[in-house]
Coordinates of C-alpha atoms in Angstrom, one line a residue:
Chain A
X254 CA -1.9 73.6 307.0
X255 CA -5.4 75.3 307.2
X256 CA -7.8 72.6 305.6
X257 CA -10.4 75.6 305.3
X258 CA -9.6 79.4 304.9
X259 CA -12.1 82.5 304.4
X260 CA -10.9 85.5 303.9
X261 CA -13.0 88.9 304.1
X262 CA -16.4 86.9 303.0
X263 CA -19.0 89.8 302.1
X264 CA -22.6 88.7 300.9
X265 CA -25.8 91.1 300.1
X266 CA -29.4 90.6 299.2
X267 CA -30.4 93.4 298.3
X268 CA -30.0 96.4 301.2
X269 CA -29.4 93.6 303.8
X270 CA -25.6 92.8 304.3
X271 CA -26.0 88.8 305.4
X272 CA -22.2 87.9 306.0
X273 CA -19.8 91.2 306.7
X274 CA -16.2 90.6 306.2
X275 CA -16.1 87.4 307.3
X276 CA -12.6 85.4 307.9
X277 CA -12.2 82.3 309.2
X278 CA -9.2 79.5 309.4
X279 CA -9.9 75.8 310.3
X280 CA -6.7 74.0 310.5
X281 CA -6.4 70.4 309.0
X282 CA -7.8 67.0 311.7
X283 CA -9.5 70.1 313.4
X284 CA -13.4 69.8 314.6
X285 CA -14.3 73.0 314.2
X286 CA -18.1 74.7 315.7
X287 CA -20.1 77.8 313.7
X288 CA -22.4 79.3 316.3
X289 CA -24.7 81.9 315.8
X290 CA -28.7 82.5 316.6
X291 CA -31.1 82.6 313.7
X292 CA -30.5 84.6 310.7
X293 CA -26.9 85.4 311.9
X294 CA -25.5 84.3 308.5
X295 CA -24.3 80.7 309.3
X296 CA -25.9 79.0 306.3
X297 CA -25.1 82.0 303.8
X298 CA -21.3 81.9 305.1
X299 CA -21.5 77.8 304.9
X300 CA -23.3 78.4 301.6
X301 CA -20.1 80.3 301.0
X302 CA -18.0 77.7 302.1
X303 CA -19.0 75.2 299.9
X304 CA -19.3 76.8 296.6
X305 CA -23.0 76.7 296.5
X306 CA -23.1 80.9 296.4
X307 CA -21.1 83.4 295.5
X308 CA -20.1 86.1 297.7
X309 CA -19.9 89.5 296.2
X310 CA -16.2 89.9 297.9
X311 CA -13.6 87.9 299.6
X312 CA -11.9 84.0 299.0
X313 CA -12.6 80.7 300.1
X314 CA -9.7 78.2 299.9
X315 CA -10.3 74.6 300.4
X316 CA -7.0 72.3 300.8
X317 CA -5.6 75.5 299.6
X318 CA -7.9 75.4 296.3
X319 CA -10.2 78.8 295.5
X320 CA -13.6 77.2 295.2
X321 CA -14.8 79.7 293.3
X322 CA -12.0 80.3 290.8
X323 CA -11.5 76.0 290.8
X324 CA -14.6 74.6 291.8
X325 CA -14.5 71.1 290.9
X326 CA -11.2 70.3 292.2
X327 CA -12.0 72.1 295.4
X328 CA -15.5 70.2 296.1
X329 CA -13.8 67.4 295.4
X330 CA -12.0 67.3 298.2
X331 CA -15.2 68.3 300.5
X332 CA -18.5 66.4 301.8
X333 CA -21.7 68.2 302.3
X334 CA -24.6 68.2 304.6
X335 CA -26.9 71.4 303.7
X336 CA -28.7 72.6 305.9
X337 CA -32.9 70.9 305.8
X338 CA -31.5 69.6 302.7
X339 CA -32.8 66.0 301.6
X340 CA -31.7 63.1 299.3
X341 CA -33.9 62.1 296.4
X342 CA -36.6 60.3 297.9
X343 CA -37.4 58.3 294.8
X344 CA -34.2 56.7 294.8
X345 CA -33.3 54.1 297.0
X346 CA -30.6 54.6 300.5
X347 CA -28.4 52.3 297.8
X348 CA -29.2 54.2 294.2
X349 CA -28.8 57.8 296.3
X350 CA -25.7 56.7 297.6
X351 CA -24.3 55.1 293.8
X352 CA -24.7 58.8 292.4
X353 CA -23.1 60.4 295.4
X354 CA -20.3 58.1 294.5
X355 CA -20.6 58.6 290.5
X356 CA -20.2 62.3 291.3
X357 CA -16.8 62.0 293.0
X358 CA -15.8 59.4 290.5
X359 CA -15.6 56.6 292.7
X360 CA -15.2 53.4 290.3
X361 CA -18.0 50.8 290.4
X362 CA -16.5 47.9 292.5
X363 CA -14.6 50.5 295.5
X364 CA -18.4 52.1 295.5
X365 CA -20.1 48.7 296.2
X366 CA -17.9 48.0 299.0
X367 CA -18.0 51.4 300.6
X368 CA -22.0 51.2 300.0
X369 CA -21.9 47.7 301.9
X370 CA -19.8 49.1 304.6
X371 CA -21.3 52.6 305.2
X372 CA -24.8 51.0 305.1
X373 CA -23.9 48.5 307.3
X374 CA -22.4 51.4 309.6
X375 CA -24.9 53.5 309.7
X376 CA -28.0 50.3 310.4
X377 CA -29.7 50.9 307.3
X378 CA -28.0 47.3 305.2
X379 CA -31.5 46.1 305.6
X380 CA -33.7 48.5 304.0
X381 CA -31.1 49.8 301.5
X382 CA -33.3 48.8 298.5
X383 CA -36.5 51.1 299.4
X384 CA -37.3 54.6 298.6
X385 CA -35.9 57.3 300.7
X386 CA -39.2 59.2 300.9
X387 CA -40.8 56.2 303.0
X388 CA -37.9 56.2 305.8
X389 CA -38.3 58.2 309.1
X390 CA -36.3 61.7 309.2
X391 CA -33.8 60.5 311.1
X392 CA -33.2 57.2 309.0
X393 CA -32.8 60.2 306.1
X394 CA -30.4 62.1 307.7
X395 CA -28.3 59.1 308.1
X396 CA -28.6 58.5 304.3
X397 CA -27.9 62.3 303.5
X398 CA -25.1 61.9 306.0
X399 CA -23.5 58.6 304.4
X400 CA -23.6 60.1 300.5
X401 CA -21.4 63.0 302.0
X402 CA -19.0 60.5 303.9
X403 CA -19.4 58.3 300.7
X404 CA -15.5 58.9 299.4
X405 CA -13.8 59.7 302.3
X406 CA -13.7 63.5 302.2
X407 CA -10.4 65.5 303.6
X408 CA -13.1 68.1 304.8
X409 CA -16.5 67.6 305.8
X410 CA -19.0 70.3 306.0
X411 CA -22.3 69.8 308.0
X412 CA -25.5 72.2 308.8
X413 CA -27.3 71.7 311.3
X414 CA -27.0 67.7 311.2
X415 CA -28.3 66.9 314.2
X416 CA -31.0 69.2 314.4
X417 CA -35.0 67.5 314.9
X418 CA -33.7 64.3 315.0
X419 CA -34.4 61.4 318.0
X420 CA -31.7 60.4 320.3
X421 CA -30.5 57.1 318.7
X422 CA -30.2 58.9 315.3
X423 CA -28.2 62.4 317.0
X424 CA -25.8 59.8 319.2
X425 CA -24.9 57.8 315.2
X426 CA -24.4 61.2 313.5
X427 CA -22.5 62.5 316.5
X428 CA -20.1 59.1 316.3
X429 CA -19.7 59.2 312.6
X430 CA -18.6 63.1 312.8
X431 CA -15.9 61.7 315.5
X432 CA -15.0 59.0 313.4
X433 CA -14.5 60.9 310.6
X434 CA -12.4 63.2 312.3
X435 CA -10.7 60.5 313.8
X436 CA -9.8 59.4 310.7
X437 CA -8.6 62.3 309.7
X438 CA -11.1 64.6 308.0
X439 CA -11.5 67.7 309.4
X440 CA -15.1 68.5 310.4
X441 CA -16.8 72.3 309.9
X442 CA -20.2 72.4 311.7
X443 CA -22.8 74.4 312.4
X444 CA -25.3 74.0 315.1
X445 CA -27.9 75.9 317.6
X446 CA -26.6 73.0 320.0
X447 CA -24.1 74.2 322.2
X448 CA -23.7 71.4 323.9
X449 CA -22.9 69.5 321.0
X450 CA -20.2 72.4 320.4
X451 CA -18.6 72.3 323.5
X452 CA -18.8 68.1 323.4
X453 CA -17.5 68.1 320.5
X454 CA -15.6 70.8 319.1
X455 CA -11.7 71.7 319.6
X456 CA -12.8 75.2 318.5
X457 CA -16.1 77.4 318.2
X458 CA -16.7 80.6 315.9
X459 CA -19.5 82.7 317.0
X460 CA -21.2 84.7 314.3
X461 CA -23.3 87.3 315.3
X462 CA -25.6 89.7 312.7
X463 CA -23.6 88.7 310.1
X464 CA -20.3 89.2 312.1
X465 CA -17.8 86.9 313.7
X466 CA -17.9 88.0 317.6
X467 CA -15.5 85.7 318.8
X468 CA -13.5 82.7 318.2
X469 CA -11.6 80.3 320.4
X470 CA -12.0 77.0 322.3
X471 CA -15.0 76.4 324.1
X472 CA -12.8 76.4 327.8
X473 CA -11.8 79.8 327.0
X474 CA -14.9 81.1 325.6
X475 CA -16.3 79.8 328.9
X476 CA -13.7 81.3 330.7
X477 CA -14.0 85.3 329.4
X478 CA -17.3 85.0 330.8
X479 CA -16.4 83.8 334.8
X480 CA -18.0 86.7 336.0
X481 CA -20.6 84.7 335.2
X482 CA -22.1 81.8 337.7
X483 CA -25.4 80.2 338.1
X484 CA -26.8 78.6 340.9
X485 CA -30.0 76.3 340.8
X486 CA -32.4 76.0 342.8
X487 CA -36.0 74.1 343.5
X488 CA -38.3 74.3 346.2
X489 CA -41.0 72.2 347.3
X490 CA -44.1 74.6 346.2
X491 CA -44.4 77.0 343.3
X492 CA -42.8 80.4 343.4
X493 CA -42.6 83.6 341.4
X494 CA -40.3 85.5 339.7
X495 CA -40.3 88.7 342.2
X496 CA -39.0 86.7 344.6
X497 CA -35.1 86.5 342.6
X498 CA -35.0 90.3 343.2
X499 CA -31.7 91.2 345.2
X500 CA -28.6 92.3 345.3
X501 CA -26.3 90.1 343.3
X502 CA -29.0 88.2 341.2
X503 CA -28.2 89.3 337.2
X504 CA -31.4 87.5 336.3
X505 CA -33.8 84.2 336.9
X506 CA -35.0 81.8 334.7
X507 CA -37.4 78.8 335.5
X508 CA -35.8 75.9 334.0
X509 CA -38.0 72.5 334.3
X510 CA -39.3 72.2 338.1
X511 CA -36.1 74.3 338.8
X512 CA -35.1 78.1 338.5
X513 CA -31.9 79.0 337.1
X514 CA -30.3 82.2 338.5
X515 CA -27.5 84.1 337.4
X516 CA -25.0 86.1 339.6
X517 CA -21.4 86.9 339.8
X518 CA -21.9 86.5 343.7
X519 CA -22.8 83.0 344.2
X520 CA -22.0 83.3 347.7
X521 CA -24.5 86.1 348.1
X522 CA -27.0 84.8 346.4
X523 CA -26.8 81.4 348.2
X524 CA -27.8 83.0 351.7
X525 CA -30.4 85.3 350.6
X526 CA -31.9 82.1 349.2
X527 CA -31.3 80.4 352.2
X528 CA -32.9 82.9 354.3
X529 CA -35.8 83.8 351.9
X530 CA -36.8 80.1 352.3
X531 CA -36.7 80.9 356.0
X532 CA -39.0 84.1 356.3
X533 CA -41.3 82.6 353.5
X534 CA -41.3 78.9 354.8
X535 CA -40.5 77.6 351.5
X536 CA -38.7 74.2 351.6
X537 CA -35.4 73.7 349.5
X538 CA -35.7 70.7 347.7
X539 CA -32.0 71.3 345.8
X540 CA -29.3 73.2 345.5
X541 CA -26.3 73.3 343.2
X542 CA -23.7 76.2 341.9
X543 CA -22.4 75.6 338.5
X544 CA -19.5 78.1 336.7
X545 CA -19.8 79.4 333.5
X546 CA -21.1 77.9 330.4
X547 CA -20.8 77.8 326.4
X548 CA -24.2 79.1 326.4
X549 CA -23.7 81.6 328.7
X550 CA -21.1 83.0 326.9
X551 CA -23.1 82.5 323.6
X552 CA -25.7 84.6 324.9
X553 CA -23.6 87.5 326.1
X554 CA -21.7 87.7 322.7
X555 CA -24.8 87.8 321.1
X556 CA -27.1 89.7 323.1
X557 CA -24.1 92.7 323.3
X558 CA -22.8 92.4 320.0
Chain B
X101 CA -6.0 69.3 284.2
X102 CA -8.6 67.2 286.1
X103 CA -11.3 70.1 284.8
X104 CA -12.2 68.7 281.4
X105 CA -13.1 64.6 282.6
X106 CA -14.3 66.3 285.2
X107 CA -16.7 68.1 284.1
X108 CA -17.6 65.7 281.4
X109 CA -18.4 63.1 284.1
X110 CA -20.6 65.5 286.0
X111 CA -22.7 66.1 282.6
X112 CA -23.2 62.4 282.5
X113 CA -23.7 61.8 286.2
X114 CA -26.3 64.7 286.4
X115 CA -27.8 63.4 282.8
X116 CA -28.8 59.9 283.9
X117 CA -29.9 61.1 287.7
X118 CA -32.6 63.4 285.3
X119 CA -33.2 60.0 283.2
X120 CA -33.6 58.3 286.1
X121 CA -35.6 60.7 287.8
X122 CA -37.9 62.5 285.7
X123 CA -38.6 60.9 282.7
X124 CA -41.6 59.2 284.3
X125 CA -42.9 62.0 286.1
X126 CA -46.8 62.4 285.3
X127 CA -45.8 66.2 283.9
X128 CA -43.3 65.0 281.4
X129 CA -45.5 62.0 280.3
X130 CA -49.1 64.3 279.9
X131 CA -47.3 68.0 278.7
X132 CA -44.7 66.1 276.6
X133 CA -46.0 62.7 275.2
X134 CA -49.9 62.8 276.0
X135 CA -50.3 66.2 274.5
X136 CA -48.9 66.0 270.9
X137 CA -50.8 62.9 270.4
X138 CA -53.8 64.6 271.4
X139 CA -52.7 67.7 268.8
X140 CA -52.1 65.0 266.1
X141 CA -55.3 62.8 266.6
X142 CA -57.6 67.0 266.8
X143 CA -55.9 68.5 263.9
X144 CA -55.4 65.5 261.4
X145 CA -57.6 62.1 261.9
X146 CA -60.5 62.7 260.0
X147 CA -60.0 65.3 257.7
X148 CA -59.1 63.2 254.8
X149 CA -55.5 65.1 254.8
X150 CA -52.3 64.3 253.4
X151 CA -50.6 62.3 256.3
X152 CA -47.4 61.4 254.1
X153 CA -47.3 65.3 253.0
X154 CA -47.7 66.6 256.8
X155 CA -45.5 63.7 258.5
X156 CA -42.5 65.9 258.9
X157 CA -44.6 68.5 260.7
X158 CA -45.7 66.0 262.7
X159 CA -42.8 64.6 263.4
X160 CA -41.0 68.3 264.9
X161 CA -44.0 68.7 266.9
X162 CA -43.1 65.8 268.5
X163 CA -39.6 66.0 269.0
X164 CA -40.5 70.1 269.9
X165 CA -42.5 68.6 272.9
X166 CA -40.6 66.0 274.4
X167 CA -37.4 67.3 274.1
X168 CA -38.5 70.4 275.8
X169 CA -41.4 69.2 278.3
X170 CA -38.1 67.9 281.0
X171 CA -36.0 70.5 281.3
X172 CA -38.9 72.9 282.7
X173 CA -39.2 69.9 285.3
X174 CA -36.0 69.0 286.9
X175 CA -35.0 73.0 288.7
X176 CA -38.6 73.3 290.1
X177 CA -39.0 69.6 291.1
X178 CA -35.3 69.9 292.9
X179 CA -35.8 72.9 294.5
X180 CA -39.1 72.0 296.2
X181 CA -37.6 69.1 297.6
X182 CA -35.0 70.4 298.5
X183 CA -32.2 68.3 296.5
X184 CA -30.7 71.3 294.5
X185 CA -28.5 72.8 297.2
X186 CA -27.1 69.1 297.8
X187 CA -26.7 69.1 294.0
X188 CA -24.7 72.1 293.5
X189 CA -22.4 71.2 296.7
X190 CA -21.2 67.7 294.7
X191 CA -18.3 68.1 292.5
X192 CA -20.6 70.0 289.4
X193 CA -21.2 73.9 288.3
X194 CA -24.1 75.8 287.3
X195 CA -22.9 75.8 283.9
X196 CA -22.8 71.7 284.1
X197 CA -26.4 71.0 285.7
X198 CA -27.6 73.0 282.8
X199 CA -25.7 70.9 280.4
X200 CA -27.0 68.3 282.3
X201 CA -30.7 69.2 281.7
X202 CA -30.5 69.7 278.5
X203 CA -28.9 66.3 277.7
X204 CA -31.8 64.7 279.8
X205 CA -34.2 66.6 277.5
X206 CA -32.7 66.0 274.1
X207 CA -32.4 62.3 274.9
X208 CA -36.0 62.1 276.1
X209 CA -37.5 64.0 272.7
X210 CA -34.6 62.0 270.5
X211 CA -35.8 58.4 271.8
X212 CA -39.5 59.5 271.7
X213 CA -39.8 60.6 267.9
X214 CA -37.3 58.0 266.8
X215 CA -40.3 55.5 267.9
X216 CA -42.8 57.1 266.4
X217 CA -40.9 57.3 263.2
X218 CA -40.1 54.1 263.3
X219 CA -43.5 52.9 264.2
X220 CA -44.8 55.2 261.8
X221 CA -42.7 53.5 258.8
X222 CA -44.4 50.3 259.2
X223 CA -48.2 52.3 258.0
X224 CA -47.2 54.7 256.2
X225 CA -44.7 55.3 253.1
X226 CA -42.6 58.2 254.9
X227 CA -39.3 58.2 253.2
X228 CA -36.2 60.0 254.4
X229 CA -34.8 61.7 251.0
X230 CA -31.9 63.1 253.3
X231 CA -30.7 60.7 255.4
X232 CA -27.9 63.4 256.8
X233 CA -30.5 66.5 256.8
X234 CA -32.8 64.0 258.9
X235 CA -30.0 63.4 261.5
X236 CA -29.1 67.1 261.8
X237 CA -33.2 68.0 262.4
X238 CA -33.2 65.5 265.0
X239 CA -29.9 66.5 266.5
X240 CA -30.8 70.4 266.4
X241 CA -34.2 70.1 266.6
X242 CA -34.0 68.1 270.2
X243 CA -30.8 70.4 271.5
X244 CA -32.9 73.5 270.5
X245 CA -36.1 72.7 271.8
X246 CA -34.6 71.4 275.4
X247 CA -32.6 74.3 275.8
X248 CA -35.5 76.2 275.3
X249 CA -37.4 73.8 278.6
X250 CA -34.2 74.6 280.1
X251 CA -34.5 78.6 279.9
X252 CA -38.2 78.7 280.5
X253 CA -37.5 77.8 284.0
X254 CA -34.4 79.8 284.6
X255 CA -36.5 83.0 286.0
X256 CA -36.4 80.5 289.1
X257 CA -39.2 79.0 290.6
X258 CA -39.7 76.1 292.9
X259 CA -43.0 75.2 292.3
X260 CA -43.3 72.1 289.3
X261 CA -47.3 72.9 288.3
X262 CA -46.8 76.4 288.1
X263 CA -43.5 76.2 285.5
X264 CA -45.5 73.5 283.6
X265 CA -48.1 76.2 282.6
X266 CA -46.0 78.9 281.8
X267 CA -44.3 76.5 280.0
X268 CA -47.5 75.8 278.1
X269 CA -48.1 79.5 278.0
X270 CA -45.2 79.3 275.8
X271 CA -45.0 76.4 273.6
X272 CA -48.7 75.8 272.6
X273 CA -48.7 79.4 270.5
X274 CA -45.4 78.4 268.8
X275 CA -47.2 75.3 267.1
X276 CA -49.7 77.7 265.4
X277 CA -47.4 80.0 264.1
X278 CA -44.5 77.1 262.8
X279 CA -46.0 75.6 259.5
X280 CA -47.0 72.7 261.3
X281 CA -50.9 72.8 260.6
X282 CA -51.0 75.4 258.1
X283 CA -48.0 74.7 255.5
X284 CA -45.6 78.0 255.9
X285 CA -46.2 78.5 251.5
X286 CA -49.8 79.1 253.2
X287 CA -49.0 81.9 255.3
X288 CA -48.9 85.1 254.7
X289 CA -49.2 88.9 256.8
X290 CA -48.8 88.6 260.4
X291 CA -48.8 84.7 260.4
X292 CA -46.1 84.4 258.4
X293 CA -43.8 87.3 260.3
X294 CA -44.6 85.4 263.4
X295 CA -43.4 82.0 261.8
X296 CA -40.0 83.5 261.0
X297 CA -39.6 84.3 264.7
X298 CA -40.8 81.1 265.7
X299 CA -37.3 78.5 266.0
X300 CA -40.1 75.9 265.2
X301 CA -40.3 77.1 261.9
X302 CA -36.9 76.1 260.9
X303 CA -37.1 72.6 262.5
X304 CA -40.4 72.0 260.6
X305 CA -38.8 73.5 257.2
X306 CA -35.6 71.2 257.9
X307 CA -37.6 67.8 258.5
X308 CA -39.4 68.8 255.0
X309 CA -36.1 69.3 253.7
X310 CA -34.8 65.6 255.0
X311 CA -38.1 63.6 254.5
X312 CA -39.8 65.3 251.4
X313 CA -37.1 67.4 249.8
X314 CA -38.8 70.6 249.6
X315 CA -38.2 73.5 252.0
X316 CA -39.3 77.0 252.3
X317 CA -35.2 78.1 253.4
X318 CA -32.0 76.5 252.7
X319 CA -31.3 73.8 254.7
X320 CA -28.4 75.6 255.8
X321 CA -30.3 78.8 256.9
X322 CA -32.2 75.8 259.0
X323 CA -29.6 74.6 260.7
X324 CA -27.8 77.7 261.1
X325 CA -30.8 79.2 262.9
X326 CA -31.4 76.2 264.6
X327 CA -27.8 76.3 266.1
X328 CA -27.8 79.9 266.7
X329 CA -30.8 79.7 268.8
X330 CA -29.0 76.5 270.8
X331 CA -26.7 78.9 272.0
X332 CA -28.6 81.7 272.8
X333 CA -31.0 79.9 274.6
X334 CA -28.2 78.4 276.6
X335 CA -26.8 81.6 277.3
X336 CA -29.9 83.1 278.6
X337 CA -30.6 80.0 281.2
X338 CA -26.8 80.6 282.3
X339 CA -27.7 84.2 283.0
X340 CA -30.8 83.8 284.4
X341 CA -29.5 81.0 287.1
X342 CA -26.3 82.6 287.6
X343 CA -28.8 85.9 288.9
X344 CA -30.8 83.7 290.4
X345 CA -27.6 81.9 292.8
X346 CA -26.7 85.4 293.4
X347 CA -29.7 86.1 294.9
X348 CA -29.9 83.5 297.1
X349 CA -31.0 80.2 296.2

């Protein structure tokens, strides 16, 4: 059974189409990753997704509920994490997580266990009486995170969750979203982290000016694009960019104290680097090949769609 | 099935987060307590008035401000923080935040001028010759006046002074023109064509009705006005936000 399912998803503003004819299934225990560079049309379709806005054509089923035609029952099978959005920051981590609870009808004594527990989980027990709007960003996301988690959702729907937050509180959201899932929710997420995607996601949707460009798992996005190889490199002085000009280089980027460079000859390109450190005198300091990535790929369905 | 408690539960949810939330916000307390005071203390101390004969006036101001200084509040406040999107992705509708706001409201201007009347009883001789005409002004009167707070923000707009004013823009004219300071028996050319487009107008003639027994309409034209406008003003913020969500957020 598909815990999520978009069909032909059209949204305008004005003379710019934002989401074209989007469709989309995301099968039930599935982690499932919504990829796209800014202003794509992630958070208008996720927008979509959750009820929030309308879209001028197309369906969005939820457990098999239309959101739009049944909306309560339909949310009330979901949790949300908007994108940048924040809890109330007068409230307390404990009041902001009793009204999460009160919307989904959770009865007073289950909410005060969950509370204790999900608190407790998430290292914020200790500081659950204080106002949100005095705790760090990521100690807010964690909060913003447990009110969606609050009643056990079926399907859990997250923006961005991870993104400007410090390690400690990006490794605790990305254990909670595995726990979840774990548990049996399925998980919809959109990120600009496609690491994350690849780490954690058992398929990745890749939406492109408003367009899906390609959707599979992230081994065989990868592997459309093994034409595509890298090898990096580091030397032991400075060099430029000229110097990655050859036959068999696609392009070079400096990456840290390294360069990055992109062939489909690695081969090649390991002995004219080789013998350009010869001629030139340059020392190698390392030297590694590495096949193709989730990025790479994301970039290529981008760039050429 | 599950759509009526549903939905219910969500107007009450939403109602005591806006309780919670914004009844103490320095807006609500200056624009809807702070201010009709000041009106009262300007237009009345002093000038060796009737204060029995102008109570009900008096009284509708208040409940007019109160019950209509939150709802400009809670959309603005929610949106600049950012809460609103979270808000709409919980198990509610448009159509149910708005409900939601306008409870807050009428609750807020309901258990403000009960206080005052009741405070007001214990210096003054201000009997209530309807006791069911009195309970229909306040129930009207606060429903009418905070979904009016409710659709002066509906245009959509995320920033809380700038509503407030426009607000403002809006509500301080309609005490000039609604019988409060000048009786409506007083009025006469433009004034008076003004007052009967003003929804004040019927909430001041209906308290007179209740507490003094003299009116200018029928009680019933009152209430009926009173109702009508309820509605419309309801409708109008439904449009308006509906647009608005279309738009974007």
């Amino acid at each position: 059974m598909n815990s999520i399912e978009a069909t032909h998803l059209v949204k305008k503003f004005g003379p710019v189409t934002a989401v074209s004819e989007v469709s989309l299934t995301v099968r039930e225990g599935e982690i499932f990753g919504f990829l796209g560079p800014n202003g794509a049309g992630k958070t208008t379709t996720m927008r979509m997704l959750t009820g929030v806005l309308t879209p001028d054509s197309g369906s969005v089923l939820i457990g098999g509920i239309d959101i739009h035609r049944h909306p309560l029952d339909a949310k009330m099978q979901m949790g949300v994490i908007p994108e940048n959005s924040t809890v109330y920051g007068d409230l307390s981590a404990e009041q902001n997580l009793h009204l999460s609870g009160k919307m989904y009808g959770m009865p007073r004594g289950e909410r005060e266990k969950r509370i204790d527990e999900i608190l407790s989980h998430m290292g914020l027990f200790e500081k659950r009486h204080l106002p949100v709007r005095t705790f760090s960003k990521g100690m807010k996301q964690r909060v913003s995170i447990a009110c969606a988690i609050i009643h056990r959702p079926r399907v859990l729907l997250l923006d961005e969750p991870t993104s400007g937050l410090d390690v400690q509180s990006r490794r605790l959201v990305i254990d909670t979203i595995r726990e979840m899932n774990e548990a049996g929710s399925t998980i919809f997420l959109t990120t600009h982290n496609i690491e994350e995607a690849n780490m954690l996601c058992q398929t990745v949707c890749i939406i492109n000016k408003g367009k899906i460009v390609a959707k599979d798992s992230p081994e065989r996005l990868r592997k459309m694009f093994d034409t595509t190889q890298s090898v990096e490199v580091s030397f032991d002085r400075a060099v430029t960019r000229d110097l990655f000009v050859a036959d068999g280089i696609l392009r070079a980027e400096p990456c840290g104290d390294k360069w990055r460079i992109y062939t489909d000859n690695p081969d090649r390109v390991l002995k004219y680097l080789v013998g350009l450190a010869g001629r030139e005198s340059i020392g190698i300091t390392s030297l590694a090949t590495s096949g193709p990535s989730l990025e790479e790929a994301f970039v290529q369905l981008t760039e050429c769609a | 099935m599950m759509v009526i408690p549903l939905a219910l539960r969500g107007i009450i949810v939403v109602t005591g987060k806006n309780m919670r939330l914004y009844y103490t916000k320095p807006p609500v307390l200056m624009f809807g307590l702070l201010f009709p005071l000041f009106m009262f203390f300007a237009f009345f101390v002093g000038r060796h008035l009737d204060l029995v004969a102008f109570f009900p006036a008096f009284l509708a101001m208040m409940l007019f401000f109160t019950a209509s200084s939150v709802g400009p509040l809670i959309t603005p406040w929610e949106k600049r923080d950012k809460t609103y999107e979270r808000l709409l992705s919980y198990p509610v509708t448009q159509d149910i935040i708005i409900l939601g706001d306008v409870a807050a409201g009428a609750i807020f201007g309901i258990g403000i001028s009960l206080c005052i009347w009741v405070v007001s009883t214990l210096f003054m001789p201000v009997a209530v010759m309807s006791p069911g005409l009195f309970v229909l002004a306040f129930v009207l009167g606060t429903i009418s006046s905070s979904a009016m707070g409710v659709l002066i923000v509906s245009p959509g707009s995320d920033n809380p002074p700038n509503v407030m004013i426009f607000s403002n823009l809006i509500r301080f004219p309609l005490i000039f023109i609604s019988g409060i300071f000048v009786p409506l028996s007083q009025m006469q050319g433009l004034g008076l064509t003004l007052a009967y487009w003003s929804p004040l107008t019927y909430l001041v003639d209906l308290f007179n009705a209740a507490m003094s027994g003299t009116s200018a309409f029928s009680p019933l034209v009152d209430c009926g006005v009173l109702a009508g406008v309820s509605a419309v003003f309801l409708l109008a913020a439904r449009i308006l936000q509906k647009r608005n969500l279309m738009k974007g957020m």
